[in-house]
C-alpha positions in Angstrom: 18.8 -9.3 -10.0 20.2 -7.3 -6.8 22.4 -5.2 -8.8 19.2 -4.1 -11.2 16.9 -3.7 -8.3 19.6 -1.4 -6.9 19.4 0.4 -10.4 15.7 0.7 -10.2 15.7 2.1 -6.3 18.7 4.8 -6.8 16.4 5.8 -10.3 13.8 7.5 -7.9 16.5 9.6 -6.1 17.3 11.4 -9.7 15.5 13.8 -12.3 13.2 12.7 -15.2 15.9 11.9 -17.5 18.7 10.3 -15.7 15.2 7.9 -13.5 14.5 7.0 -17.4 17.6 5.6 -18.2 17.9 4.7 -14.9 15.0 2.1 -15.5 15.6 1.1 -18.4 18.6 -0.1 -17.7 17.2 -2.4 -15.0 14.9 -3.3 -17.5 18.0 -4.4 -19.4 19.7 -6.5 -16.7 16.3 -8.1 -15.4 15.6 -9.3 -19.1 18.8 -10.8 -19.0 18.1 -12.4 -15.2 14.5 -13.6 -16.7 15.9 -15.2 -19.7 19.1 -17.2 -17.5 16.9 -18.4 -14.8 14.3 -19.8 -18.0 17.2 -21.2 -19.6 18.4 -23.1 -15.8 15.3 -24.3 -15.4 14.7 -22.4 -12.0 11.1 -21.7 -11.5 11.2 -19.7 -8.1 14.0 -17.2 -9.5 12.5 -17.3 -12.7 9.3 -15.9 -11.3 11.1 -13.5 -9.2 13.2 -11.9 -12.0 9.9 -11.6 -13.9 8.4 -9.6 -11.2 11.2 -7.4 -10.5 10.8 -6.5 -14.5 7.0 -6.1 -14.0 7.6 -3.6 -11.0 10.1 -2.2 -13.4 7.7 -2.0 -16.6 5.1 -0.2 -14.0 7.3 2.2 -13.0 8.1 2.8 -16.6 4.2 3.3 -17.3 4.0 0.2 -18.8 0.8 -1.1 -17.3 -0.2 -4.0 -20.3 3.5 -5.5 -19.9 3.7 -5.7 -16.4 0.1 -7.4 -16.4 1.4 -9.7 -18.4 4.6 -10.2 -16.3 2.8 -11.1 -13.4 0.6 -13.3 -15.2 3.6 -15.4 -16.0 4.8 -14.9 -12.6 2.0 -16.3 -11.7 1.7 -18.9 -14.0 5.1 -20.0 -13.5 4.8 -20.1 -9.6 1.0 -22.3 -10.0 4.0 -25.4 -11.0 5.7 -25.0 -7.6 5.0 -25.7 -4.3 6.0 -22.2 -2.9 2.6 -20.9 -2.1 3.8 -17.7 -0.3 5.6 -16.2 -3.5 2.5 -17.4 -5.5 0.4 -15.4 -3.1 2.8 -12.4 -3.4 2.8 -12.0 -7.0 -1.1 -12.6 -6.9 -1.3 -9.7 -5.0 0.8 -7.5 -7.3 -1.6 -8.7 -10.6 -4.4 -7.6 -7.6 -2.9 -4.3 -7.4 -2.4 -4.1 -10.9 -6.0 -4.5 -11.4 -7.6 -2.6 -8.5 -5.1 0.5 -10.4 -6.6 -0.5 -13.4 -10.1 0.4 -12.5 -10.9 -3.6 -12.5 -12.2 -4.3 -8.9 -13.6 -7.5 -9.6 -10.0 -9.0 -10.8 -8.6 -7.6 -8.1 -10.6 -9.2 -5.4 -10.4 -12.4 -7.1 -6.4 -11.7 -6.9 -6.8 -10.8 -4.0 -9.3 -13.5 -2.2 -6.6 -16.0 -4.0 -3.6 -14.3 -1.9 -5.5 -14.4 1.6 -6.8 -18.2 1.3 -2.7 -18.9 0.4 -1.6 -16.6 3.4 -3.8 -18.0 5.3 -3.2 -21.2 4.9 0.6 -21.1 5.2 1.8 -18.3 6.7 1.9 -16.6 10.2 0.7 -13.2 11.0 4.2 -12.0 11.6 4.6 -11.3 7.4 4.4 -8.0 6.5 3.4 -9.6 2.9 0.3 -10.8 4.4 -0.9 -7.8 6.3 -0.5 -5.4 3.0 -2.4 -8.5 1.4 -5.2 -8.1 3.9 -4.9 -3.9 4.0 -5.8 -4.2 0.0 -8.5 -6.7 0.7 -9.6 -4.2 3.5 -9.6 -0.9 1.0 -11.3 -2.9 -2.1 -14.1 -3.7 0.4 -14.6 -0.1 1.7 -14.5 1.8 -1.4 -17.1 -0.7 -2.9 -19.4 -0.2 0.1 -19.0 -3.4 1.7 -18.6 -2.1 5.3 -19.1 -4.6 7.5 -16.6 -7.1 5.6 -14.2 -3.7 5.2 -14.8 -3.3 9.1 -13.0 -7.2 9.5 -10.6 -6.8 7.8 -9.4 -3.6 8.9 -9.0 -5.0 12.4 -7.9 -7.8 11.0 -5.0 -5.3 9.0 -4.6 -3.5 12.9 -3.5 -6.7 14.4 -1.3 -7.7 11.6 0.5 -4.5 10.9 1.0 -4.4 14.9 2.3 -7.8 14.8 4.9 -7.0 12.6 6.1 -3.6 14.3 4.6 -1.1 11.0 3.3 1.5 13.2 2.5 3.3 10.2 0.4 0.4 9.0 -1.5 0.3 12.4 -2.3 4.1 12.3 -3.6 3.7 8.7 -6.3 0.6 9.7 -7.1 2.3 12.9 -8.1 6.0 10.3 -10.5 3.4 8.3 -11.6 1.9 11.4 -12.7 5.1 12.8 -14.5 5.7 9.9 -16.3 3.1 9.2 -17.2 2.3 13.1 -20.5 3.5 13.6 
């Protein structure tokens, strides 16, 4: 899986053609990874080669198989007890959707991932303050400005906690604009 993430990251450092094969073959070695860790019976690095292949299949343009990728990452992860990496790949499906132009999948994605996060994690992951930033955006671009407003600060306080300065200067822009 390391070597074919590796793959996928030096792909965006190249030209059309060389990023395409570049991709696909990470797609290659993460299919392999997916089956192998199916076949050992090894739910957590099962569900983690299967989202590694549905970032890939995004980045590819594949939108319908990487749904469906997180959807069994997520499915997969529902059988464990390792609630952070089931609220990490609910967020991706979230993303997914909110790209999607489905906002009301993605908050439900979304609302999932927080309640997780919230209930076992600490706000020093940077997983759950990009949780809480997409939250945050969903919110304000569907009018909802006093939840938006929350969670924004909320997004301040977690970015800062983690040291993303960039993070923190994002929440404080929406802040600013949505304080009255």
């Amino acid at each position: 899986m390391q070597s074919a993430w590796a793959t996928r990251r030096a792909a965006f450092d190249t030209g059309d053609a060389e990023k395409r094969e570049l991709l696909s073959r990470a797609r290659r070695e993460l299919t392999t990874a997916v089956e192998l860790c199916r076949e050992a019976g090894a739910p957590v690095p099962h569900a983690q080669a299967v989202h590694l292949l549905a970032n890939v299949e995004l980045d590819l343009g594949h939108t319908g198989q990487a749904g469906t990728l997180w959807e069994e990452a997520v499915g997969i992860l529902r059988g464990t007890d390792d609630a952070l990496q089931l609220a990490h790949k609910v967020r991706h499906l979230g993303d997914l959707h909110r790209r999607c132009g489905r906002p009301d999948e993605a908050e439900a994605c979304y609302s999932e991932a927080l309640d997780l996060y919230r209930e076992h994690d600490a706000p020093g992951s940077l997983d759950f303050a990009n949780a809480v930033s997409r939250m945050a955006d969903l919110k304000e671009r569907s009018g909802a400005s006093t939840e938006a407003l929350a969670l924004w600060q909320e997004t301040r306080d977690l970015y800062a906690a983690v040291d993303l300065e960039q993070g923190v200067e994002l929440a404080e822009r929406h802040l600013k604009r949505l304080t009255p």
